[in-house]
Coordinates of C-alpha atoms in Angstrom, one line a residue:
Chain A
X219 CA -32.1 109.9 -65.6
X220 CA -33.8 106.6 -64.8
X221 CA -31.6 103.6 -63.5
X222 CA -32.9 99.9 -64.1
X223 CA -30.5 97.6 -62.0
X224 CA -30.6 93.8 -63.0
X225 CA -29.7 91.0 -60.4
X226 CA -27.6 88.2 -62.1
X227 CA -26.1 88.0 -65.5
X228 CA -27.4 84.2 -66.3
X229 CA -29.6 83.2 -68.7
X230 CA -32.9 85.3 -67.9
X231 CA -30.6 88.3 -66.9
X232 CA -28.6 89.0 -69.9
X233 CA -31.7 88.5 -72.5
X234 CA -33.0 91.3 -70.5
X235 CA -30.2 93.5 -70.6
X236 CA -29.8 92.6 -74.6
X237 CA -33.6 93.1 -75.1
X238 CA -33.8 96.7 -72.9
X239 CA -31.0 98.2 -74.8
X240 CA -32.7 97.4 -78.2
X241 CA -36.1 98.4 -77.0
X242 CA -35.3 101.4 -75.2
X243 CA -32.4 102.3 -77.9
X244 CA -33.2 105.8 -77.4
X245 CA -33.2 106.5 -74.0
X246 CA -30.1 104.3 -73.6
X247 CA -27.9 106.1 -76.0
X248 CA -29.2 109.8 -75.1
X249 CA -28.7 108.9 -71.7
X250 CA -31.5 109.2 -70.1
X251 CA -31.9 105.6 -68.9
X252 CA -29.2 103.7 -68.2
X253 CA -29.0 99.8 -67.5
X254 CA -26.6 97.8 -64.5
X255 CA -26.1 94.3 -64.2
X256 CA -25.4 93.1 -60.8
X257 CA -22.9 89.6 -61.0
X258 CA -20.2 88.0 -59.2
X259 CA -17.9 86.9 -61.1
X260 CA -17.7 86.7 -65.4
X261 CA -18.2 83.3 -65.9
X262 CA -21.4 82.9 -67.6
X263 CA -21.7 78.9 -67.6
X264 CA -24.2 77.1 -70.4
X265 CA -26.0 75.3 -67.8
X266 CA -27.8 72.8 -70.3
X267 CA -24.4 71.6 -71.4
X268 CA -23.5 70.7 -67.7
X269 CA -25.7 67.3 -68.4
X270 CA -22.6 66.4 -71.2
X271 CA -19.8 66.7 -68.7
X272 CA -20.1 63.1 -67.1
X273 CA -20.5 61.5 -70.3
X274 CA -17.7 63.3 -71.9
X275 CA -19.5 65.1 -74.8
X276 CA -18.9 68.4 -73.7
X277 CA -16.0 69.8 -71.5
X278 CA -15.4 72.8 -69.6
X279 CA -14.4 75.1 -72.3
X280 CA -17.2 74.1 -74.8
X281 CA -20.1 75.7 -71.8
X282 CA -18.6 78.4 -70.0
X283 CA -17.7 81.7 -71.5
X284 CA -17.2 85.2 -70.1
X285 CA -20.3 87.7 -69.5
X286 CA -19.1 90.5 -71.0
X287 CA -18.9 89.0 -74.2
X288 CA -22.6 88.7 -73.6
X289 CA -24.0 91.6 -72.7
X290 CA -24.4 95.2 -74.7
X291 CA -21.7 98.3 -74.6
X292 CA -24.4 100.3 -72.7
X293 CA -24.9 97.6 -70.1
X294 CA -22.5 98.1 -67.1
X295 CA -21.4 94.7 -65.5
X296 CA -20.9 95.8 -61.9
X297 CA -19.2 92.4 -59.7
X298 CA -20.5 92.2 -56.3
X299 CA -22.0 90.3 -53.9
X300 CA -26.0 91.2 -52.8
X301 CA -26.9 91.6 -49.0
X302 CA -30.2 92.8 -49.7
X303 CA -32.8 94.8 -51.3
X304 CA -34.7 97.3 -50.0
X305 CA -38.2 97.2 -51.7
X306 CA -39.6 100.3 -49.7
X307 CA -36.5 102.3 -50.6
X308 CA -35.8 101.2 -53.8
X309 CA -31.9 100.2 -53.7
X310 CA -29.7 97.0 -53.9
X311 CA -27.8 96.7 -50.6
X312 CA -24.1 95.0 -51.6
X313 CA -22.7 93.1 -48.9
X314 CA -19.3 96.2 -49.5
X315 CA -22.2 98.3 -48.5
X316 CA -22.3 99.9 -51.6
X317 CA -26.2 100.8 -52.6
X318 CA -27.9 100.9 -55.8
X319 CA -30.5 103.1 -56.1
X320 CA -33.3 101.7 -59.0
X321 CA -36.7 102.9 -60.6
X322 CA -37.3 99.4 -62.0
X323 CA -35.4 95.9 -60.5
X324 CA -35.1 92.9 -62.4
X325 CA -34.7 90.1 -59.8
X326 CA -32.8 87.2 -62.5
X327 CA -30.5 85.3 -59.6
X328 CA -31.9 82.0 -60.6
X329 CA -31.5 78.9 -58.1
X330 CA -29.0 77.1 -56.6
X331 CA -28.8 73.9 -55.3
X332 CA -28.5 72.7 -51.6
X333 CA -26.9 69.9 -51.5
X334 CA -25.6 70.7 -47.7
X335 CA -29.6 70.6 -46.6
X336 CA -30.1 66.9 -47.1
X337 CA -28.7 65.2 -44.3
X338 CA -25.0 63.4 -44.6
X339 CA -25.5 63.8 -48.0
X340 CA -22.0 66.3 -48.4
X341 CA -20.2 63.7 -45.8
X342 CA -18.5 61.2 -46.3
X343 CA -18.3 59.8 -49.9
X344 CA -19.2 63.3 -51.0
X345 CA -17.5 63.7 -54.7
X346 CA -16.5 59.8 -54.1
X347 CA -19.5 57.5 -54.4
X348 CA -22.2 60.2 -54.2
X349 CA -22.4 63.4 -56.7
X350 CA -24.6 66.2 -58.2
X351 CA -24.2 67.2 -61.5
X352 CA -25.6 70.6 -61.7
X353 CA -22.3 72.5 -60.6
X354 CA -19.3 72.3 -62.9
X355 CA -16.8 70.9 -60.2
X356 CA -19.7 68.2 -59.4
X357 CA -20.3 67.3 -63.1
X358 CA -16.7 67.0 -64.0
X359 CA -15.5 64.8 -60.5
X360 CA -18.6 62.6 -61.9
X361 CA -17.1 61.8 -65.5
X362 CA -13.8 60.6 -63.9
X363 CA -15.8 58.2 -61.6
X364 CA -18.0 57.2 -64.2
X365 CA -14.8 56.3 -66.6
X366 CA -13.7 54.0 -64.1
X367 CA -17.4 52.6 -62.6
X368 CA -16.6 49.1 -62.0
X369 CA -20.1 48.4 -62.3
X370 CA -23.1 48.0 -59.8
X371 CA -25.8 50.2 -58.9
X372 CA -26.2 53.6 -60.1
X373 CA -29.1 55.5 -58.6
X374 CA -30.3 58.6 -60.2
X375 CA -32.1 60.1 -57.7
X376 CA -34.2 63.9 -56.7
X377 CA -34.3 65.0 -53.5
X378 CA -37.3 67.2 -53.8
X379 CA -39.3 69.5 -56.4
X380 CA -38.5 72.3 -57.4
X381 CA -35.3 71.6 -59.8
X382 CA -33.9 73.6 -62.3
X383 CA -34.8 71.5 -65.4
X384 CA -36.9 68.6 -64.2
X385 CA -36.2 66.5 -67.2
X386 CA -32.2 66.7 -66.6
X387 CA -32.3 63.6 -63.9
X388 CA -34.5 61.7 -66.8
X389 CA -32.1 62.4 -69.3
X390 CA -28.8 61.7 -66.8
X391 CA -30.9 58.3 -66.6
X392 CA -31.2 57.5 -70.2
X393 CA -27.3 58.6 -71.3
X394 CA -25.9 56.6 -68.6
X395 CA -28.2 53.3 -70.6
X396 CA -26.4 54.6 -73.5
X397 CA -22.9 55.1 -71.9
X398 CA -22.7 52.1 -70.8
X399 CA -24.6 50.1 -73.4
X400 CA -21.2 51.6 -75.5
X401 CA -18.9 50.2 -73.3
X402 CA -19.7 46.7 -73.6
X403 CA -21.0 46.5 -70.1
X404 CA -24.3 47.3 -69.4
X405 CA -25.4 43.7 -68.1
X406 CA -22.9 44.8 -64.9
X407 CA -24.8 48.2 -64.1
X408 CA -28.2 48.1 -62.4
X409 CA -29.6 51.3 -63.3
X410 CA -32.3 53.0 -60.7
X411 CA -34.5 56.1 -61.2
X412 CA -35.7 57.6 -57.4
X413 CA -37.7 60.7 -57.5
X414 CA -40.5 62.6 -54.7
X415 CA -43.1 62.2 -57.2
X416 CA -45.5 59.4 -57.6
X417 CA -44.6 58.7 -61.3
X418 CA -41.7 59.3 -63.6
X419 CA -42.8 63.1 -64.1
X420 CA -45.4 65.7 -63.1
X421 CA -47.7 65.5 -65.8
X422 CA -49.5 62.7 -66.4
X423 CA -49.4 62.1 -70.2
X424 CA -45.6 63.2 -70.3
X425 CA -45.0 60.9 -67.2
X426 CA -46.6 57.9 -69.1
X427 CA -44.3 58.3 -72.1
X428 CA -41.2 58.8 -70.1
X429 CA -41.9 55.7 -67.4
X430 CA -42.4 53.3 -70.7
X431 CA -39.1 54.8 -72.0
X432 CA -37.7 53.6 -68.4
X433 CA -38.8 50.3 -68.8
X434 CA -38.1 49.5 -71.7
X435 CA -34.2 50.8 -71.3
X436 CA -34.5 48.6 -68.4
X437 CA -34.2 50.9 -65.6
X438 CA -36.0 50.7 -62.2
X439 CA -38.4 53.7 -61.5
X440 CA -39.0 54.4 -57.3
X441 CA -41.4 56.6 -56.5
X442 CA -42.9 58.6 -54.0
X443 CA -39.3 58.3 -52.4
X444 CA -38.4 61.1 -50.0
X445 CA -35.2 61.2 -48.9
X446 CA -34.3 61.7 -45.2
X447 CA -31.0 61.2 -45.0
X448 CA -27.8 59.6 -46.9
X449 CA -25.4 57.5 -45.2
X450 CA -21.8 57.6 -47.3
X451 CA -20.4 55.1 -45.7
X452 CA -22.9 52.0 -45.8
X453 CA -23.5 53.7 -49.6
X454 CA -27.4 54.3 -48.5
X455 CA -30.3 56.6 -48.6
X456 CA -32.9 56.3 -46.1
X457 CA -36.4 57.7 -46.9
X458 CA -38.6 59.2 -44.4
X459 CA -41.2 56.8 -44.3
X460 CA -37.9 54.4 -43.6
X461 CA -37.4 52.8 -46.9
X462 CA -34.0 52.4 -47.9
X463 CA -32.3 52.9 -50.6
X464 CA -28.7 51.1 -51.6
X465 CA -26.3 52.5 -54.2
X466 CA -22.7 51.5 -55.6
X467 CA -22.8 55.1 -57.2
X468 CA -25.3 58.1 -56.3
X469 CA -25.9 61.1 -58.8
X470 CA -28.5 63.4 -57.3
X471 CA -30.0 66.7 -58.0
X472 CA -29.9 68.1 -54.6
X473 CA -32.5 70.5 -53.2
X474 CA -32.8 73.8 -54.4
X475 CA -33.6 77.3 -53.4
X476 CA -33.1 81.2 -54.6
X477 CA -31.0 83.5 -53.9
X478 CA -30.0 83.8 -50.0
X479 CA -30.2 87.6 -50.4
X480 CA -34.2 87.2 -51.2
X481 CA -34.8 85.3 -47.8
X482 CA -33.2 89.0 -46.4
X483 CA -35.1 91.1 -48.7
X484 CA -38.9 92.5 -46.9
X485 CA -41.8 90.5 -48.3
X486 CA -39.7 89.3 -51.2
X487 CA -39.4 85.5 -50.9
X488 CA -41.1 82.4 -50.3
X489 CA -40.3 79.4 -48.0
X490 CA -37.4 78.6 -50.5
X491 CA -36.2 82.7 -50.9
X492 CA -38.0 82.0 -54.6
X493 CA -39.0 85.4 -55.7
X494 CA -42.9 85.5 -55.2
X495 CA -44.2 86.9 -58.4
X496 CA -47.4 87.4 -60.4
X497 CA -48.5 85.0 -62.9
X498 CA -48.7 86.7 -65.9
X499 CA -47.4 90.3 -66.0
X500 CA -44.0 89.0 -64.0
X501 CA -44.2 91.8 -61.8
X502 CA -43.0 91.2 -58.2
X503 CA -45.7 90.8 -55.2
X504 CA -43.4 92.9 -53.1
X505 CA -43.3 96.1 -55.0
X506 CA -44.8 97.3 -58.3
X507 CA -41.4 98.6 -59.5
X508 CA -40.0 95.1 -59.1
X509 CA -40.0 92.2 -61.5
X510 CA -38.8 88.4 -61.6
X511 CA -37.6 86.5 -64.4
X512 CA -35.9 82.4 -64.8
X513 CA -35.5 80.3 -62.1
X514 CA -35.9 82.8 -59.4
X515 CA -39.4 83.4 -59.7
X516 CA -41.9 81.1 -57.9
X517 CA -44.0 80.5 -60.7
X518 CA -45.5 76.8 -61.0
X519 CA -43.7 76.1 -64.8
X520 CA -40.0 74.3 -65.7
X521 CA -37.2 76.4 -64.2
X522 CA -35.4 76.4 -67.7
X523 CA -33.9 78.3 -70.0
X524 CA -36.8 78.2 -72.7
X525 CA -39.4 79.5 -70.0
X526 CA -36.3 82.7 -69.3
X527 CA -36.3 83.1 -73.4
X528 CA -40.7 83.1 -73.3
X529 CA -40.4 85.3 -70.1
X530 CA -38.6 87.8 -71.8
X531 CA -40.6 88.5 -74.8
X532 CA -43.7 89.5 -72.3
X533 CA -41.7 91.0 -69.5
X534 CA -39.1 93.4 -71.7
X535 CA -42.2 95.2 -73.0
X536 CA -44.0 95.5 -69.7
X537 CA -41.1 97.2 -68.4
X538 CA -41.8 99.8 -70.6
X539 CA -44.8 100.0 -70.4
X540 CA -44.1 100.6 -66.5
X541 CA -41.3 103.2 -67.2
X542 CA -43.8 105.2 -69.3
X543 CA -46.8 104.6 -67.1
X544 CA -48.6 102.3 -69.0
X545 CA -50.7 99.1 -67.7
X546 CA -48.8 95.6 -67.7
X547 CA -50.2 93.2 -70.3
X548 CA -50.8 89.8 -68.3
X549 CA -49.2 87.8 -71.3
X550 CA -47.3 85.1 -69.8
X551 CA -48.9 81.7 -69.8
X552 CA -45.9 79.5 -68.4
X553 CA -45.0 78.1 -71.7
X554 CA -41.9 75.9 -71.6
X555 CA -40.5 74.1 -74.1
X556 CA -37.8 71.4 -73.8
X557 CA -35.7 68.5 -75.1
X558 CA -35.4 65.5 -73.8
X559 CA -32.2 63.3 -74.2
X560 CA -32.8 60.3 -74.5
X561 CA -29.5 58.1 -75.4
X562 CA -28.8 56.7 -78.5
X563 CA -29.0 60.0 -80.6
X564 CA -32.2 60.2 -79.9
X565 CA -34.3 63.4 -78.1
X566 CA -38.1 63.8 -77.8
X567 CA -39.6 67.3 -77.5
X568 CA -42.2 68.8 -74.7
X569 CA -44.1 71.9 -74.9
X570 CA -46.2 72.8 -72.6
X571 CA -47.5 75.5 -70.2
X572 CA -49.2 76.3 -67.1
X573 CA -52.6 74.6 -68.3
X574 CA -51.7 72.4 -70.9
X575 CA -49.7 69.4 -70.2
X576 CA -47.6 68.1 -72.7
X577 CA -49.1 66.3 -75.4
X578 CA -48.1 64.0 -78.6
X579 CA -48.4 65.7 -82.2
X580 CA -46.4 67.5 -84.4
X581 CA -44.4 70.8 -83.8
X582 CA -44.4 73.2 -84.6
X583 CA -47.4 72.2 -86.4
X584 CA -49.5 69.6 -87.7
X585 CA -47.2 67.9 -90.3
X586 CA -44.0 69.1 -88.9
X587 CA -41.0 66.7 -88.9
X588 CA -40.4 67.1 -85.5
X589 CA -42.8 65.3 -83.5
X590 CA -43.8 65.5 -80.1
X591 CA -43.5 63.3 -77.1
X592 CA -41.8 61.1 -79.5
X593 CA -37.9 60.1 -79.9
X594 CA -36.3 61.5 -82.5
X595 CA -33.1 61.8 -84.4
X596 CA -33.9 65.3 -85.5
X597 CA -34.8 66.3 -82.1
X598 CA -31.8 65.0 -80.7
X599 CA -30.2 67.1 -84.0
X600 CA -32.0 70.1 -82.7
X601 CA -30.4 69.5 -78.6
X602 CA -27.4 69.5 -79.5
X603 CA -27.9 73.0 -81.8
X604 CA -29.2 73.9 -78.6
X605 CA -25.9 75.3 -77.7
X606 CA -24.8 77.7 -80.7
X607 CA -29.2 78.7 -80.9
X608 CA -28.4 79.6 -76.7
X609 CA -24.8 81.8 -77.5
X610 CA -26.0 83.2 -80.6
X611 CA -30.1 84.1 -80.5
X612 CA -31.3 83.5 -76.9
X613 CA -28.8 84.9 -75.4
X614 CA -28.6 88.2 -77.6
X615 CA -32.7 88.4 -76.9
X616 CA -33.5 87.4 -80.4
X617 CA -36.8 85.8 -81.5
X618 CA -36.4 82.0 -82.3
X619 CA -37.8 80.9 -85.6
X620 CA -40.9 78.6 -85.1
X621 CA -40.7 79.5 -81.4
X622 CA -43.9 82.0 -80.1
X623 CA -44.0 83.1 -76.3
X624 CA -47.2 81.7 -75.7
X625 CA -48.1 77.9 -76.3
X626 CA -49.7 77.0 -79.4
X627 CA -52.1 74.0 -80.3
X628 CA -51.1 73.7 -83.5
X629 CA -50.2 70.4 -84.3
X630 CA -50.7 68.9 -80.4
X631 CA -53.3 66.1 -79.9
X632 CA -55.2 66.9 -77.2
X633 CA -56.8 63.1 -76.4
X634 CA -54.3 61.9 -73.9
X635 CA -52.6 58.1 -75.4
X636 CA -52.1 55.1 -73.1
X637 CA -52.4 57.3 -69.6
X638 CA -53.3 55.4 -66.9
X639 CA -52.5 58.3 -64.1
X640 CA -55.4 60.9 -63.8
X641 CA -56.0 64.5 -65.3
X642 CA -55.7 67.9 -63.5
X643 CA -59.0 68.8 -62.5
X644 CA -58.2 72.9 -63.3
X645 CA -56.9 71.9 -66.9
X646 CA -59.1 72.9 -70.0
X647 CA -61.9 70.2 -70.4
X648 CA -61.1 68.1 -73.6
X649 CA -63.3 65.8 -75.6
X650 CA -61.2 62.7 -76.7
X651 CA -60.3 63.6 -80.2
X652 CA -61.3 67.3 -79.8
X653 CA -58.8 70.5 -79.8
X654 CA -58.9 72.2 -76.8
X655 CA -58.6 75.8 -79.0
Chain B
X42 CA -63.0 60.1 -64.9
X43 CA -64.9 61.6 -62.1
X44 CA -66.6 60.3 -59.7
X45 CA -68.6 61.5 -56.2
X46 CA -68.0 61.3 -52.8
X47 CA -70.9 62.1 -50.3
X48 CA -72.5 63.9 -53.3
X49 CA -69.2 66.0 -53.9
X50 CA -67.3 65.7 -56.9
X51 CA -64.1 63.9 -56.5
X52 CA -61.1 63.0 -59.7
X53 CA -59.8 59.5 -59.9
X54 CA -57.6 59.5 -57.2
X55 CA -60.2 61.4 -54.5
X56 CA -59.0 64.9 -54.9
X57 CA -62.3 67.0 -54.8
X58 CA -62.5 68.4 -58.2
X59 CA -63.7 71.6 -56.3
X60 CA -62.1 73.2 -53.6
X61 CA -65.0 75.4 -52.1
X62 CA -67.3 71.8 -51.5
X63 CA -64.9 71.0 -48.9
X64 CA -66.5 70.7 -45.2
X65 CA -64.9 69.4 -42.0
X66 CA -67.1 66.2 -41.8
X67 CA -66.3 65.6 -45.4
X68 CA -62.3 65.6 -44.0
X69 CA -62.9 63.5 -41.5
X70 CA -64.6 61.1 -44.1
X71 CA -61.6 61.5 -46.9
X72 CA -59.2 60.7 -43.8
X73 CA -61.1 57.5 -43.1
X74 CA -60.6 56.6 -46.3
X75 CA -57.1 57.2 -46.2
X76 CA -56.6 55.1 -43.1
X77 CA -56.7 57.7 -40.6
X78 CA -59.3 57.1 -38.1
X79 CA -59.0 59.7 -36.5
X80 CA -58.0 63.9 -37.2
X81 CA -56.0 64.6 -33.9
X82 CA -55.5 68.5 -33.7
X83 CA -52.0 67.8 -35.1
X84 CA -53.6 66.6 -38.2
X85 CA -56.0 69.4 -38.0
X86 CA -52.8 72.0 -37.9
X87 CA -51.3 69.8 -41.0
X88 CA -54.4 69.8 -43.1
X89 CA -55.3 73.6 -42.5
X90 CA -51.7 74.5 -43.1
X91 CA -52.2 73.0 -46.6
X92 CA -55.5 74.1 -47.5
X93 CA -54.6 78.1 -46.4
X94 CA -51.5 78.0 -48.1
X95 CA -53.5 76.8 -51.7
X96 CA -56.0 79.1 -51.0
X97 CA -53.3 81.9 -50.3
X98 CA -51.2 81.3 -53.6
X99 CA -53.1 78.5 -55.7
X100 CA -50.2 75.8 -55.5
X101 CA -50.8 73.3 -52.8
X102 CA -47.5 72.7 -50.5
X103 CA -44.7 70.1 -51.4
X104 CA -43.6 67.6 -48.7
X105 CA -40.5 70.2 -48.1
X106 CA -42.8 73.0 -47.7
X107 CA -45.0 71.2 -45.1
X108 CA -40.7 70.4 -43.4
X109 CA -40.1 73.7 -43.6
X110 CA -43.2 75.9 -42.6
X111 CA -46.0 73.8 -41.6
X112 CA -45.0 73.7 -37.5
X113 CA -44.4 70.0 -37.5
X114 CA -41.5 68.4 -38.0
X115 CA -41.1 65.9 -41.2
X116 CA -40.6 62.9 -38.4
X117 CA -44.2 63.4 -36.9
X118 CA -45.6 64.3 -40.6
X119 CA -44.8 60.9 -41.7
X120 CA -46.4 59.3 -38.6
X121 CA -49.7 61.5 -38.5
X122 CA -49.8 60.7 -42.5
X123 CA -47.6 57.7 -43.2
X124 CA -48.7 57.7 -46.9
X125 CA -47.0 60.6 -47.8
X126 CA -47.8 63.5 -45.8
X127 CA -48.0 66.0 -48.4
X128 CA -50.7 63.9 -51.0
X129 CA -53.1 62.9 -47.9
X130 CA -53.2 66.0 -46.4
X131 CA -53.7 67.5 -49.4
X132 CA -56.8 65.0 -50.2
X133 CA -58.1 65.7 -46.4
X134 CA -58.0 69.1 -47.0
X135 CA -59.8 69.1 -50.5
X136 CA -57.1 70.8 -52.5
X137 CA -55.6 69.6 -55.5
X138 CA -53.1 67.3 -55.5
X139 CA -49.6 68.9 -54.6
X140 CA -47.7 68.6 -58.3
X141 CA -44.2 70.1 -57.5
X142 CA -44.4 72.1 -60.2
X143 CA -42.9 70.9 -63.2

């Protein structure tokens, strides 16, 4: 009998458990492998929905639901909290000190934020003037302040890269134009968008797009602003090249990091206990009978459910392959694919991967309704569809229609449109007008 | 949009385009460039931190990174590169520009 164990029942985690028991069918039901998935608790929360909360689109009940109601018969949901693994001896340490022996781990604990690593930050004012809105309890104490903002300065602000979705502060950005463009009162809110990076966003063609759509919603872009510390009381954030920073209202994606067990685990982690994993095949660099999927990996693409869903389609099969001694195909290219809300009912889509930025066109392909790197209605459509797509095929491991694991050119325009920041020197040489396939 | 730099190929911004040109006198001629006159040996353990770490895993080092692991503290980061310790260091060293990710 062969035991795969699987660390965290999120996103990445249960399309692996759905997409093991269908692909191994047979061993599962003889018996002769059988699946664990390694959780605290049963709430499985719709973390793209968390975005909604302040604005009052979505509550509560519309994003969280249990994880059994996720996951397969043949998967056992086991609840318990992870001390460590041991990667020579090939078992899951609980912190009951219960072990879990394995012959194949799925490391799928995601990240978490650390809001408590930025200096004053969780002080005073904490859930008062200053919030985060990627945990529930943060999200929802946010709406109720927002309902009653007065007015003044709202900064949006990220502490530092890496985030789970790196769009999300954007979008928080561009609803709160909208939220308050509804109410009758934007004129009294002085919106501000402070990030680490020297431009709106990472790429460059991407960033260009999304810093015009700052300016013309009228909202203040800061950059290259690293934050050293927040002060509550005076309401400010001092950088560490001792800029500062005043705000009437602060909502900031704190820093983030993996799993705290992965710092404890031998040769697992990285500065941040992300899981340090190879490139293409997803297998961990600590052992060969490890892997890494979603936001716990420390791959350089989105941390985002999309990039989980494209994971998946590579990394189910190289499991097996590994189970019945066969050589990994190195078929992940860091494809992620995301919408971007952008107030209004409006969206714009990016797709992109680890050497192609995002670029304008048409997707899924040339002639497609749904453009790229362009607001939509029918983008915004397709966000919001997001949610029954994510309950109903991601989740359950199903393919997505239109929706390959690796990136396609189809449709994308490779010349770069109104950039005035510079290209990455490793990406595919483009003529202007040329395809790059 | 690239240009040279004492012969060496070099993008818009003055990242070398190629990692492997890189040369200690061509460091100490990016830092001049950048305002630094000069590459104390707590530069030199900033800079090398950085270019061994891109080298090791092929993503240069965030700001947070350099915090965390580099062996100087983000206070005398900012003062050995007060434009933004990460991007110079990164220039000095001739790595890539550190992108964060996405």
């Amino acid at each position: 009998m062969k035991h795969i164990v699987i660390l965290g029942a999120g996103t990445a985690g249960t399309i692996m458990a759905n997409r093991l028991t269908r692909l191994l069918t047979r061993e599962v039901r003889s018996g002769a492998l059988d699946i664990t998935i390694v959780d605290r608790d049963d709430q499985h929360l719709y973390q793209p929905g968390l975005l909604f909360i302040p604005f009052g689109i979505y509550e509560r009940r519309d994003i969280v639901r249990s994880r059994h109601a996720t996951l397969p018969h043949h998967v056992r949901l086991l609840y318990g909290e992870i001390d460590r693994v041991d990667t020579q001896g090939s078992a899951v340490v609980l912190t009951d000190g219960r072990a879990l022996g394995y012959d194949v781990l799925i490391v799928a604990t995601g990240a978490r934020t650390l809001p408590g690593e930025t200096a004053g930050l969780t002080g005073h004012g904490w859930y008062e003037n200053a919030f985060d809105f990627f945990s529930l309890e943060g999200a929802e104490a946010l709406r109720t302040r927002l309902d009653a903002f007065p007015g003044g300065r709202l900064v949006v602000n990220v502490m530092d890269m890496p985030i789970k979705c790196p769009v999300a502060p954007l979008e928080f950005a561009f609803l709160a134009d909208w939220f308050f463009t509804k109410k009758g009162m934007r004129d009294k809110v002085q919106l501000t968008y402070a990030t680490p990076l020297d431009a709106a966003f990472t790429r460059p063609v991407a960033a260009a797009r999304l810093a015009h759509l700052l300016a013309e919603k009228d909202i203040e872009l800061v950059t290259e602003f690293n934050v050293g510390s927040v002060d509550g009381t005076a309401q400010r954030m001092r950088g560490w090249d001792d800029r500062e920073l005043a705000y009437d209202l602060l909502v900031t994606v704190p820093l983030h990091g993996g799993a705290s067990f992965v710092g404890r685990s031998q040769a697992m982690g990285d500065d941040f206990d992300f899981v340090r994993t190879h490139k293409y095949t997803l297998q961990a660099l600590a052992a060969e009978n490890i892997f890494a999927i979603g936001d716990a990996t420390d791959l350089p693409t989105s941390k985002a459910g999309s990039v989980a869903h494209f994971e998946s389609e590579v990394l189910a099969p190289n499991i097996a392959r590994f189970l019945h001694g066969v050589p990994l195909a190195h078929d992940f290219d860091g494809h992620a694919n995301c919408f971007v809300e952008t107030g209004h009912d409006k969206a714009l889509l990016i797709d992109f991967n680890y050497d192609t930025e995002p670029l304008p066109g048409d997707f899924p392909f040339a002639g497609s309704p749904l453009p790229l790197l362009e607001e939509s209605r029918l983008a915004h459509q397709a966000k919001r569809a997001l949610r029954w797509v994510y309950w109903n095929l991601l989740l359950p491991g199903h393919a997505v229609p239109g929706l390959s694991p690796q990136l396609s050119m189809a449709g994308k325009h490779a010349a770069p449109v109104e950039t005035h920041t510079f290209p990455d020197p490793r990406a595919p040489q483009t003529k202007r007008g040329g395809a790059v396939k | 949009m690239s240009t040279t730099l004492a012969g060496v190929a070099v993008d818009a911004e003055g990242f070398l385009l190629h990692p492997e040109d890189w040369t200690e006198a061509l460091a100490a001629e990016i830092a001049r460039g950048a305002g630094i006159d000069e590459l104390t040996p707590r530069h030199w353990l900033v800079v090398r931190f950085m270019r061994h770490r891109y080298l090791a895993t092929g993503t240069a080092p965030t700001i947070r990174t350099l915090g965390k692991a580099s062996g100087v503290e983000m206070k005398e980061l900012y003062q050995l590169f007060p434009k933004g310790p990460a991007k110079i260091a990164a220039k000095i060293g001739g790595i890539p520009k550190p992108r964060g990710c996405i």
